[in-house]
mmCIF file of C-alpha atoms in Angstrom:
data_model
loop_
_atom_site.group_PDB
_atom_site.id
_atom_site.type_symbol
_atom_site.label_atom_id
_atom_site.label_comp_id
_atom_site.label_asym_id
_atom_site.label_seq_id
_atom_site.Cartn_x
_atom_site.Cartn_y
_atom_site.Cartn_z
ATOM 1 C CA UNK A 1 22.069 18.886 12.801
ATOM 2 C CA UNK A 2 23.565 15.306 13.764
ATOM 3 C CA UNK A 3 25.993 13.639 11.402
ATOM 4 C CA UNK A 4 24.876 10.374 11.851
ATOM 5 C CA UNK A 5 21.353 8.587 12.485
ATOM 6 C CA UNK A 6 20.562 5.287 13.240
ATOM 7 C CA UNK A 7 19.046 3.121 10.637
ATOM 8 C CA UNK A 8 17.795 -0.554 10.675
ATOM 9 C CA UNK A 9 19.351 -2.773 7.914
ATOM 10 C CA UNK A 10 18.059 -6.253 6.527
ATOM 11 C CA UNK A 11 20.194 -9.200 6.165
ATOM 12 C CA UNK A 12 20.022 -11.661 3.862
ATOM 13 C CA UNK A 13 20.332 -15.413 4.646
ATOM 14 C CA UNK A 14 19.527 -14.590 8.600
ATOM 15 C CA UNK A 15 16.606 -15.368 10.440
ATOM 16 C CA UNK A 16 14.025 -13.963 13.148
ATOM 17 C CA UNK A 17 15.622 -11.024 15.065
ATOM 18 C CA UNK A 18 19.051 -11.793 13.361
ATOM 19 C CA UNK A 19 17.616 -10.435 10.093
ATOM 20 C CA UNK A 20 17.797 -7.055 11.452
ATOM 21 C CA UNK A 21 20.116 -4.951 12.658
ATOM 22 C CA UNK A 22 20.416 -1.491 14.098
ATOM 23 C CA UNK A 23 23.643 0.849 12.719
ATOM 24 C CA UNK A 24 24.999 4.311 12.468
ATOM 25 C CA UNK A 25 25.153 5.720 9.033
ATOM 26 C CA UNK A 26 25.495 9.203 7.965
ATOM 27 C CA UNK A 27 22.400 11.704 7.738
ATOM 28 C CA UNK A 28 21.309 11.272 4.545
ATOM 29 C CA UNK A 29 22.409 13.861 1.621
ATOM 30 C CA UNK A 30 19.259 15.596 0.104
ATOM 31 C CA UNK A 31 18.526 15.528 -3.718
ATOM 32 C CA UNK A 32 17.329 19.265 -4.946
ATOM 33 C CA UNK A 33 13.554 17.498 -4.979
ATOM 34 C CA UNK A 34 13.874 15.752 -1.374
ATOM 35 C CA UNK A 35 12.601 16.436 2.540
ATOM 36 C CA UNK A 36 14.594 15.361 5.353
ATOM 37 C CA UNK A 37 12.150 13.363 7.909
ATOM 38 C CA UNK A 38 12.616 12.530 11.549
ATOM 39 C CA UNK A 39 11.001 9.107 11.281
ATOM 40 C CA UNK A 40 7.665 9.007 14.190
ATOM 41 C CA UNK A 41 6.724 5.510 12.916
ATOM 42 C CA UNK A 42 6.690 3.354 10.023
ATOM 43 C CA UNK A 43 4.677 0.484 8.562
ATOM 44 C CA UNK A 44 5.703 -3.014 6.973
ATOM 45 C CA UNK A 45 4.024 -4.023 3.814
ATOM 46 C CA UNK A 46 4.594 -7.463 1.733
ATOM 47 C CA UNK A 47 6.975 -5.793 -0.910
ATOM 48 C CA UNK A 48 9.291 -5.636 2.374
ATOM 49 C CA UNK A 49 9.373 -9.066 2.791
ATOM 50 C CA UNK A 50 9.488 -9.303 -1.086
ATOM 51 C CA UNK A 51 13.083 -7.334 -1.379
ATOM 52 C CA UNK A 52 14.583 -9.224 1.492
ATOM 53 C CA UNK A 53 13.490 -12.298 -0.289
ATOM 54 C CA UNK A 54 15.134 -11.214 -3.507
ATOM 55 C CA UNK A 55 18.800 -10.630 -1.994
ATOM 56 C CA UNK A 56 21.755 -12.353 -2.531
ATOM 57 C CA UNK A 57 24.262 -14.613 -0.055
ATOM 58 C CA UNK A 58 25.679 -11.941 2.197
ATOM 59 C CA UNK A 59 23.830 -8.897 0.773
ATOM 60 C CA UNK A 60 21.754 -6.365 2.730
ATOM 61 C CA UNK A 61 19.085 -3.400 2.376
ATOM 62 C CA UNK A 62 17.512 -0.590 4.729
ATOM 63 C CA UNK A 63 13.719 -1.465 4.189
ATOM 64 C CA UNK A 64 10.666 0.735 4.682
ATOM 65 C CA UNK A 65 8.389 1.816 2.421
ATOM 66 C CA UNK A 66 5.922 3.397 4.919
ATOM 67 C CA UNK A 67 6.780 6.234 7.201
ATOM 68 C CA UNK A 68 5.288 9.242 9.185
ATOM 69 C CA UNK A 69 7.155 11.835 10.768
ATOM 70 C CA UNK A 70 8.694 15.768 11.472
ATOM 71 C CA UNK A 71 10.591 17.729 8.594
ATOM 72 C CA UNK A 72 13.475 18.548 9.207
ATOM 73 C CA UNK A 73 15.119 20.298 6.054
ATOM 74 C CA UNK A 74 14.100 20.792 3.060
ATOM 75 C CA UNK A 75 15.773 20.679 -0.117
ATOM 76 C CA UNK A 76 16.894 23.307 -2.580
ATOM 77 C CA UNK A 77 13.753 22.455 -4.970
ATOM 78 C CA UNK A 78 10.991 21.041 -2.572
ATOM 79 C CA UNK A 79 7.679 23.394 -2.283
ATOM 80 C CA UNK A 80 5.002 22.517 -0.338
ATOM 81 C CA UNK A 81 6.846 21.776 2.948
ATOM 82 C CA UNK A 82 8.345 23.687 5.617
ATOM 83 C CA UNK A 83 10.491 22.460 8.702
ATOM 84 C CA UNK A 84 8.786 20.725 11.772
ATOM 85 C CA UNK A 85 5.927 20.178 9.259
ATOM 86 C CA UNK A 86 4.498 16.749 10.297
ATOM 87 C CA UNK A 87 3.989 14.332 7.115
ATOM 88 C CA UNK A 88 3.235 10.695 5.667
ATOM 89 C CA UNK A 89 4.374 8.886 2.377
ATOM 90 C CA UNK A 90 5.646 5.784 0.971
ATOM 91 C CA UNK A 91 8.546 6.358 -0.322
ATOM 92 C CA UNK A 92 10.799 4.988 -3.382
ATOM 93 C CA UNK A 93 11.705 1.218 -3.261
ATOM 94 C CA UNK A 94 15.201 2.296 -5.526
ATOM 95 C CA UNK A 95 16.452 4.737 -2.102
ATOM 96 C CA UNK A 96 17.091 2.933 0.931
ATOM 97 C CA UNK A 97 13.798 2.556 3.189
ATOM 98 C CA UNK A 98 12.495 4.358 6.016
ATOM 99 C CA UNK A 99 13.396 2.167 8.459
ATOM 100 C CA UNK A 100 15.447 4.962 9.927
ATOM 101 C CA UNK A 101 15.609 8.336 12.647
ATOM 102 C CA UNK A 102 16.042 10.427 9.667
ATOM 103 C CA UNK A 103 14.933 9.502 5.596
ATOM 104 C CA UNK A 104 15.368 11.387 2.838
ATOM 105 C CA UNK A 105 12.349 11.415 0.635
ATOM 106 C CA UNK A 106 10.917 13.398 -2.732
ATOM 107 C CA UNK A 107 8.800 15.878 -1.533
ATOM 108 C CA UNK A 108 6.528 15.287 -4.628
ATOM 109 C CA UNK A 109 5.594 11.782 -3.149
ATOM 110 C CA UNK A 110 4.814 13.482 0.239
ATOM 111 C CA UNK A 111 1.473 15.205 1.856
ATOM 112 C CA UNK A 112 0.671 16.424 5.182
ATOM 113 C CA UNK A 113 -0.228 13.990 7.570
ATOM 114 C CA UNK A 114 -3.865 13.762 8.710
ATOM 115 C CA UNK A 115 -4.368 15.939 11.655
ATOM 116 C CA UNK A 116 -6.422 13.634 13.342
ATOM 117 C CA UNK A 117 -4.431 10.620 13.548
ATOM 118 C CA UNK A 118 -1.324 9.521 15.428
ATOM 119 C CA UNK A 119 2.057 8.737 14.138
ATOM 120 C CA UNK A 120 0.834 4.744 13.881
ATOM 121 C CA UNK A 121 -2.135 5.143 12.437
ATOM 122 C CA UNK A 122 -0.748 7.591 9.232
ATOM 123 C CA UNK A 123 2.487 5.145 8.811
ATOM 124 C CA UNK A 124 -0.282 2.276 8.096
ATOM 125 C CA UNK A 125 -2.009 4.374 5.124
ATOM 126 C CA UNK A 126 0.593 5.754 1.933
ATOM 127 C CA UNK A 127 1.433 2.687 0.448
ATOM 128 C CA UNK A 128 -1.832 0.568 0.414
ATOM 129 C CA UNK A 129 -3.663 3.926 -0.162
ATOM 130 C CA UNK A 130 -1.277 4.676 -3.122
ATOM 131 C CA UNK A 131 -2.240 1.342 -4.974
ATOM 132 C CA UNK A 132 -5.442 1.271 -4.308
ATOM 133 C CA UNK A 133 -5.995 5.119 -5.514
ATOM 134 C CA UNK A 134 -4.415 4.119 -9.029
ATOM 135 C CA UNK A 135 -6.105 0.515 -8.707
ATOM 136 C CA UNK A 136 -9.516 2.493 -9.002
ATOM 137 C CA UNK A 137 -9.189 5.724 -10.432
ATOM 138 C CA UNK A 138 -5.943 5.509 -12.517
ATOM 139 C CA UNK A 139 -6.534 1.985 -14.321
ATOM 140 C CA UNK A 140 -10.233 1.108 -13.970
ATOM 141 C CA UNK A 141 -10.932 4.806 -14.033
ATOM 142 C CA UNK A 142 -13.463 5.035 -11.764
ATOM 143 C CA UNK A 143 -15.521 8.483 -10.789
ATOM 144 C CA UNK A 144 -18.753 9.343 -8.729
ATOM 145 C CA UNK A 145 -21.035 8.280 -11.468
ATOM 146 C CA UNK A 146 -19.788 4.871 -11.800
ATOM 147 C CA UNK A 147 -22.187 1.632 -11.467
ATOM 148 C CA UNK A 148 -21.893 -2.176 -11.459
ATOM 149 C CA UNK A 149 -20.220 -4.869 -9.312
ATOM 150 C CA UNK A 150 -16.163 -4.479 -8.198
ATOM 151 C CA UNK A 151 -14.972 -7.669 -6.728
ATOM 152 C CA UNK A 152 -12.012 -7.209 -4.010
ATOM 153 C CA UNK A 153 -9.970 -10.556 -4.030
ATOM 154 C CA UNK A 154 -7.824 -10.009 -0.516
ATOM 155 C CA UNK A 155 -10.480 -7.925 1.160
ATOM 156 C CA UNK A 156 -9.202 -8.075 4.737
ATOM 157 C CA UNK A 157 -5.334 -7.266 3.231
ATOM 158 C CA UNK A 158 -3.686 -3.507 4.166
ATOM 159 C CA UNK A 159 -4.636 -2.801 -0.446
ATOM 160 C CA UNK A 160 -8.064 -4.085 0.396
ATOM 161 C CA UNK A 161 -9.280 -2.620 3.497
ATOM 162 C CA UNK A 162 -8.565 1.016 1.480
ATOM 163 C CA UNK A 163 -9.942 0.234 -2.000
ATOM 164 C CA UNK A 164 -13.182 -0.910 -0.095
ATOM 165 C CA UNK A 165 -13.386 2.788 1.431
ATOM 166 C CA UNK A 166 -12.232 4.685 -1.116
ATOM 167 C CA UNK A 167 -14.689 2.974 -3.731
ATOM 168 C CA UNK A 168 -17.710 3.588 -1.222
ATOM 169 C CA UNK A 169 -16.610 6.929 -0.794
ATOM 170 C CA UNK A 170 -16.080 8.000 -4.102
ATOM 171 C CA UNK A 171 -17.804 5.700 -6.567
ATOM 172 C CA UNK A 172 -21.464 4.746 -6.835
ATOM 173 C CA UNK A 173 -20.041 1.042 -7.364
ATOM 174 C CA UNK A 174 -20.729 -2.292 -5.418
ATOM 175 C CA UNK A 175 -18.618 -3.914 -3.459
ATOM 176 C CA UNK A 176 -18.014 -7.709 -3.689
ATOM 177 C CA UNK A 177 -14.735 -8.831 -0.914
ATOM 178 C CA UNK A 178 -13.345 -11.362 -0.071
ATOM 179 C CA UNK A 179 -12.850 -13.024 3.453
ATOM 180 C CA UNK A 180 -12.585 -16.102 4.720
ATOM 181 C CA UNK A 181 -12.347 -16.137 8.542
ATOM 182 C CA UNK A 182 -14.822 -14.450 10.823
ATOM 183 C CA UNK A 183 -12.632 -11.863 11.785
ATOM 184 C CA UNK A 184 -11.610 -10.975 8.714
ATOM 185 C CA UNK A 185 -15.027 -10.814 7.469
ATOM 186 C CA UNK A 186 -16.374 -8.532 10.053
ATOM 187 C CA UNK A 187 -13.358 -6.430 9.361
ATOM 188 C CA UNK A 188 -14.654 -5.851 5.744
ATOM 189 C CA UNK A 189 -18.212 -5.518 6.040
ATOM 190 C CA UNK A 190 -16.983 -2.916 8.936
ATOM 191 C CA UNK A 191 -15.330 -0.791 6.133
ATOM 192 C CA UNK A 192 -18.746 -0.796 3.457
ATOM 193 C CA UNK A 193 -18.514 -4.340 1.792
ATOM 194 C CA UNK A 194 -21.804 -4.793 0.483
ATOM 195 C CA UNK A 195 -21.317 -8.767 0.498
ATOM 196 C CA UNK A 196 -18.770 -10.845 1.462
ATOM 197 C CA UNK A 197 -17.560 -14.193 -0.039
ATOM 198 C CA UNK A 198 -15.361 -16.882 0.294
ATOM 199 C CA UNK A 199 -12.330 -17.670 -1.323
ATOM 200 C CA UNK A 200 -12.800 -21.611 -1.601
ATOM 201 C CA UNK A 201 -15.524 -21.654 -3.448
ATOM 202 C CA UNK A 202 -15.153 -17.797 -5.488
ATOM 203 C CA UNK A 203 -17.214 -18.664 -8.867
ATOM 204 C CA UNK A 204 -20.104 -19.828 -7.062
ATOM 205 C CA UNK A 205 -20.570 -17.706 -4.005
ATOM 206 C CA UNK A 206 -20.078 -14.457 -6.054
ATOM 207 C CA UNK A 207 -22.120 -15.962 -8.615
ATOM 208 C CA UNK A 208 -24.703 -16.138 -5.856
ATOM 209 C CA UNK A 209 -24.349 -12.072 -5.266
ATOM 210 C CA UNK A 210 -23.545 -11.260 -8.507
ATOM 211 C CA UNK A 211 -25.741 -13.774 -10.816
ATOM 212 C CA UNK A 212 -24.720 -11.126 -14.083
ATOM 213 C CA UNK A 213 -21.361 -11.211 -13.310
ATOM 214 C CA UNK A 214 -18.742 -8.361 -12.135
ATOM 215 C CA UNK A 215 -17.182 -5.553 -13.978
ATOM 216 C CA UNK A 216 -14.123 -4.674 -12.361
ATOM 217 C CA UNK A 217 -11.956 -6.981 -10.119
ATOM 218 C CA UNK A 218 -9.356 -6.267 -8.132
ATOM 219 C CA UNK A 219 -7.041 -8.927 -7.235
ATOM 220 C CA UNK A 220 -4.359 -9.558 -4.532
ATOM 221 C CA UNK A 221 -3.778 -13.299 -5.378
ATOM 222 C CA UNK A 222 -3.932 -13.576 -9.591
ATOM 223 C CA UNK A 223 -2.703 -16.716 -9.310
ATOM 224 C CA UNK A 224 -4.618 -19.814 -10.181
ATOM 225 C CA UNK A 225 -7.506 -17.683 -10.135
ATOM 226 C CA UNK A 226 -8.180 -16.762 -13.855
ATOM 227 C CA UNK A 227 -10.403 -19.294 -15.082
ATOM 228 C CA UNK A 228 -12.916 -18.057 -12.510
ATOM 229 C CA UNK A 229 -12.105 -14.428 -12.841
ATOM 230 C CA UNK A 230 -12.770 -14.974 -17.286
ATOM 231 C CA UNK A 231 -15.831 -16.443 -15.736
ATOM 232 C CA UNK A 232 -17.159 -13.456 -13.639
ATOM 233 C CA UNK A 233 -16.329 -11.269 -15.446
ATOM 234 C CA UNK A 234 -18.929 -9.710 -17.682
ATOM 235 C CA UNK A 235 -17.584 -8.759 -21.759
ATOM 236 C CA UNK A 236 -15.074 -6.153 -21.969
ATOM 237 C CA UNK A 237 -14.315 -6.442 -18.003
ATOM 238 C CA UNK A 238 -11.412 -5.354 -16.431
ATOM 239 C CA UNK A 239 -8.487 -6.870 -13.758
ATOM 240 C CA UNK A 240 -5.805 -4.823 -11.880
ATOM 241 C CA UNK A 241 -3.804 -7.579 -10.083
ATOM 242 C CA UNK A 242 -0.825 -6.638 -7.525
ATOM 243 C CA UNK A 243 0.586 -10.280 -7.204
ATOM 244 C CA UNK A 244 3.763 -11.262 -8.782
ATOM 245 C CA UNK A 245 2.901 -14.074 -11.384
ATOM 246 C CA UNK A 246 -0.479 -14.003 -12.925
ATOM 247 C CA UNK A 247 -0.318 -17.595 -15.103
ATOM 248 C CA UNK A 248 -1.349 -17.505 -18.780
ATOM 249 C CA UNK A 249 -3.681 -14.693 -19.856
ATOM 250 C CA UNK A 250 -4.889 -16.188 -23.231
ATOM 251 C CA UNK A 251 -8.068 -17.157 -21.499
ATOM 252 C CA UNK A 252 -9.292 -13.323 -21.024
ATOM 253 C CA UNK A 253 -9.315 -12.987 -24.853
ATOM 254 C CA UNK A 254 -12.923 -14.249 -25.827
ATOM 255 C CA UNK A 255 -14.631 -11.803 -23.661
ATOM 256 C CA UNK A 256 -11.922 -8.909 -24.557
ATOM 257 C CA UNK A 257 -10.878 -8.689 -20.901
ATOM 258 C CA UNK A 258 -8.233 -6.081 -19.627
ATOM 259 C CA UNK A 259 -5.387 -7.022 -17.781
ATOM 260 C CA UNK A 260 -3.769 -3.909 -15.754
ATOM 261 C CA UNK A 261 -0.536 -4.190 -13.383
ATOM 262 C CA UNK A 262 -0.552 -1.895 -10.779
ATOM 263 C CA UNK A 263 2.852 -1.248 -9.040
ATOM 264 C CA UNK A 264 2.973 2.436 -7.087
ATOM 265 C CA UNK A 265 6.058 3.382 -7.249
ATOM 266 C CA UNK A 266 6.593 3.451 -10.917
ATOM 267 C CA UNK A 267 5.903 6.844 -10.828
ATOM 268 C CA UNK A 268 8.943 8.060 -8.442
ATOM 269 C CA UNK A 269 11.332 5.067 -10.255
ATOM 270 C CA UNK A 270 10.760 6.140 -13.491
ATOM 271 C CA UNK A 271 10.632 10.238 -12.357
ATOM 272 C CA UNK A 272 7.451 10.487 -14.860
ATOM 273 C CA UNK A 273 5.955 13.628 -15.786
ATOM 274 C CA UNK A 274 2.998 13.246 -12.912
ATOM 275 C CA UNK A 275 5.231 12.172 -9.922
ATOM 276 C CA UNK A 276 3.476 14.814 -8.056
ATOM 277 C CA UNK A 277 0.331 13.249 -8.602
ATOM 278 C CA UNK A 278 1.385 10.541 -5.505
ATOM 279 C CA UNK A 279 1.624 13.837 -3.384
ATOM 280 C CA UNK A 280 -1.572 15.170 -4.186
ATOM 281 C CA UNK A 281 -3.682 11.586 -4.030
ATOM 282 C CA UNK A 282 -2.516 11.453 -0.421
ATOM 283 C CA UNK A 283 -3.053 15.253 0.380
ATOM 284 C CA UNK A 284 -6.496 14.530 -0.892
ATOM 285 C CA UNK A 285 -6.746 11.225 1.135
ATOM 286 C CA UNK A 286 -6.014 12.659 4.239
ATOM 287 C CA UNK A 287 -8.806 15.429 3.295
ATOM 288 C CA UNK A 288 -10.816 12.465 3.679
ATOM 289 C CA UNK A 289 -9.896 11.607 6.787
ATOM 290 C CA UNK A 290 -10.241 14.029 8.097
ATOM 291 C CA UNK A 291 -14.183 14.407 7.321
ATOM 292 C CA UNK A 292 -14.589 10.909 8.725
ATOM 293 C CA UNK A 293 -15.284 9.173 5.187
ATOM 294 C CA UNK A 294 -11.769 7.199 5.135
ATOM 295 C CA UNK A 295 -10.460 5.670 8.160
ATOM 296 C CA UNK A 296 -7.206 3.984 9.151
ATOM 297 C CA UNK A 297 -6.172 0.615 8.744
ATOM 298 C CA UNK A 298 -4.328 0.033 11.340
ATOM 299 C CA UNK A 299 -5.028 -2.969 13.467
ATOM 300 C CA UNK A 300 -1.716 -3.655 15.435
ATOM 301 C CA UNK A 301 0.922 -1.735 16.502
ATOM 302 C CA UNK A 302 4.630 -2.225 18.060
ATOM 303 C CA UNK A 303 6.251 -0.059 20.280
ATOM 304 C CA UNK A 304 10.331 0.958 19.500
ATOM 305 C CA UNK A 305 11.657 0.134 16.049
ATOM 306 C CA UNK A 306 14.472 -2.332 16.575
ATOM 307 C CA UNK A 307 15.418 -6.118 15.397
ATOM 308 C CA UNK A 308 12.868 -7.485 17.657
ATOM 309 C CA UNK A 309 9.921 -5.585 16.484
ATOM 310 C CA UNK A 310 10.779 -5.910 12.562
ATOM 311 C CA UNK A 311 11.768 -9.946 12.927
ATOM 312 C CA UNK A 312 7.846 -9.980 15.303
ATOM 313 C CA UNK A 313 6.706 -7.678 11.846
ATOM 314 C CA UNK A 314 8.084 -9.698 9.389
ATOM 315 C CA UNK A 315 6.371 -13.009 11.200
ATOM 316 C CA UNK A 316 3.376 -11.586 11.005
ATOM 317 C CA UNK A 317 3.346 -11.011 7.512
ATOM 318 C CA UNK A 318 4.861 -13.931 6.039
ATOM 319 C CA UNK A 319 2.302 -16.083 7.900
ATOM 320 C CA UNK A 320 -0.667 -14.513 5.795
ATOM 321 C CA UNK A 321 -3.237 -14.126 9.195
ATOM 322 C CA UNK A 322 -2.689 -10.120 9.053
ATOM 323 C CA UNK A 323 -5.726 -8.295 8.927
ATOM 324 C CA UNK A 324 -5.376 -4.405 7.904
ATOM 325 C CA UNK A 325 -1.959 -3.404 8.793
ATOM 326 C CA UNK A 326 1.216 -3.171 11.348
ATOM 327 C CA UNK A 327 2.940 0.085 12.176
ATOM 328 C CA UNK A 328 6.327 0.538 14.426
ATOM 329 C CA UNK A 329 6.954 3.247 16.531
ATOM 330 C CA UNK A 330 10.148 4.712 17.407
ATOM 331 C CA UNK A 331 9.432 6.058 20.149
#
C-alpha cells in the first residue's frame, strides 16, 4: 500500500480557488474501529462552509463530510466490511474530512453503498439522510402509523429533499414544504410534497393548507421564524431545527412546544452507546433505494476533485440557489 495520498486542505483567510489546496500527507493510521476508503467521490454540505468559516488567521482543515468509495483495509475491530467492498458515509467532523484518495473512517458510521447508484449519486445521500433519519424518527419519533401535518421549512435544501421521502415512505404523515422559486418547487412536489408554500408569507399560506395548524415542523432556517412557527403549531407540537441560532424560545411555552436540536454527528463525537445505529440507518436507507421508494438527491455534479471544483462547490453553496445537492468526483 502507498505511503502517502493526496488530500485537499482548506485555508483560512483565502478566497475562490486559493482556499484550496491539493498536498501529500501520509496514508492515514487506522483506529481498531476504522475502514480505510479509496475516496470515488464526495459531496459538500453547509457545515463545510461552516468549519472553514470558523477558522482562525492562518489556520487550515481537510473538509469532507460526505464520501463514497472502495475499502481498502480494515481495522483490527471493524465487522461488517471486507476489502474492495464499495461503501458510503458521512463521516466525523472531529477527524479530518474526506476530501482525500484515501480516509479513514469508523466502520460503525459506514453501510454498503446502494448497488444501483454511481459513486456521485451515493456521496450526495449520508449526511442529509443522517439528519433527516434522526429529524423524524429519533426526535419527533415518527413510525408507519403516524398522522397529521409535518411542515418542511428548506424543502428544496440537500436535509429537505430526504426528510420529504423518507416521511412519505415511512410515515402516514402530510407533507407541508417549503419553496419559493419554480424550480425549486417542482423539485419538491417531484419528491411527494403534498403542498407547497412560500416562505414570504409562511403563517398565512400554510394556514391556507393547514387551517388546524401543524404538528411537527422541521426547520432549516429557525431564525426569525418562531413567532409564526408558536403560531402553527397546534398544543404540545414539536420543532427539530438544524440552523445555528434559533432567537428566544420563551414564546413556545404557552402551547408546551418542544424544541429538539438535531446535529448527526453527535453520535460518532461523543462515541455513544448506539454509534452503530448511523451504520444501520444508512444500510437500511440504501435498502430503500434500492426498491425505488428513496431516490438520490443529487442535482449537479463536478468532475476531478481539486481547488477549482471545491472553490466552484463552495460558490454554490454560500450563494443559497442550490437545489438538492453537489457531489465531486475524483476521477
Amino acid at each position: 500500500m502507498a505511503e502517502h495520498t493526496t488530500a485537499w486542505i482548506a485555508h483560512a483567510g483565502r478566497s475562490g480557488t486559493a482556499a484550496f489546496t491539493a498536498e501529500r500527507l501520509p496514508v492515514p493510521e487506522l483506529r481498531p474501529h476504522d475502514l480505510l476508503v479509496r475516496v470515488r467521490a464526495v459531496s459538500v454540505n453547509p457545515v463545510d462552509t461552516k468549519v472553514l468559516k470558523r477558522l482562525g488567521d492562518g489556520e487550515s482543515t481537510q473538509l469532507g463530510y460526505d464520501a463514497a468509495g472502495v475499502v481498502e483495509a480494515v481495522g483490527a475491530q471493524a465487522s461488517g466490511f471486507a476489502v474492495g467492498d464499495e461503501v458510503y458515509y458521512a463521516g466525523d467532523v472531529s477527524r479530518p474530512g474526506s476530501n482525500a484518495e484515501l480516509h479513514a473512517v469508523d466502520a460503525r458510521i459506514v453501510a454498503h453503498k446502494p448497488r444501483n447508484l454511481d459513486w456521485a449519486e451515493a456521496a450526495a445521500l449520508p449526511l442529509t439522510t443522517i439528519t433527516a433519519w434522526e429529524s423524524l424518527f429519533d426526535k419527533f419519533r415518527l413510525n408507519a402509523e403516524s398522522r397529521g401535518a409535518l411542515l418542511v421549512v428548506g424543502g428544496a435544501g440537500g436535509v429537505g429533499s430526504v426528510l420529504i421521502q423518507l416521511a412519505k415512505a415511512l410515515t402516514g404523515v402530510t407533507v407541508i414544504a417549503t419553496a419559493s422559486r419554480d424550480e425549486s418547487r417542482a423539485w419538491v412536489r417531484d419528491l411527494g410534497a403534498d403542498a407547497v408554500v412560500g416562505h414570504r408569507n409562511l403563517r398565512d399560506e400554510v394556514a391556507a393548507v393547514a387551517p388546524d395548524g401543524v404538528r411537527w415542523i422541521f426547520s432549516s432556517f429557525t431564525a426569525g421564524n418562531l413567532d409564526d412557527y408558536q403560531h402553527l403549531l397546534q398544543p404540545f407540537g414539536e420543532i427539530v431545527a438544524i440552523d445555528d441560532d434559533p432567537g428566544p424560545l420563551g414564546a413556545l411555552k404557552t402551547k408546551a412546544i418542544s424544541f429538539h436540536w438535531e446535529y448527526m454527528f453527535a453520535r460518532i463525537i461523543h462515541e455513544t452507546p448506539d454509534v452503530a445505529e448511523q451504520g444501520r440507518l444508512l444500510a437500511r436507507t440504501a435498502e430503500l433505494v434500492e426498491q425505488g421508494r428513496i431516490r438520490t438527491t443529487l442535482t449537479r455534479t463536478l468532475a476531478g476533485l481539486s481547488p477549482d471544483t471545491l472553490a466552484e462547490a463552495h460558490e454554490v453553496l454560500r450563494s443559497g440557489s442550490a437545489v438538492g445537492k453537489l457531489a465531486i468526483t475524483l476521477d
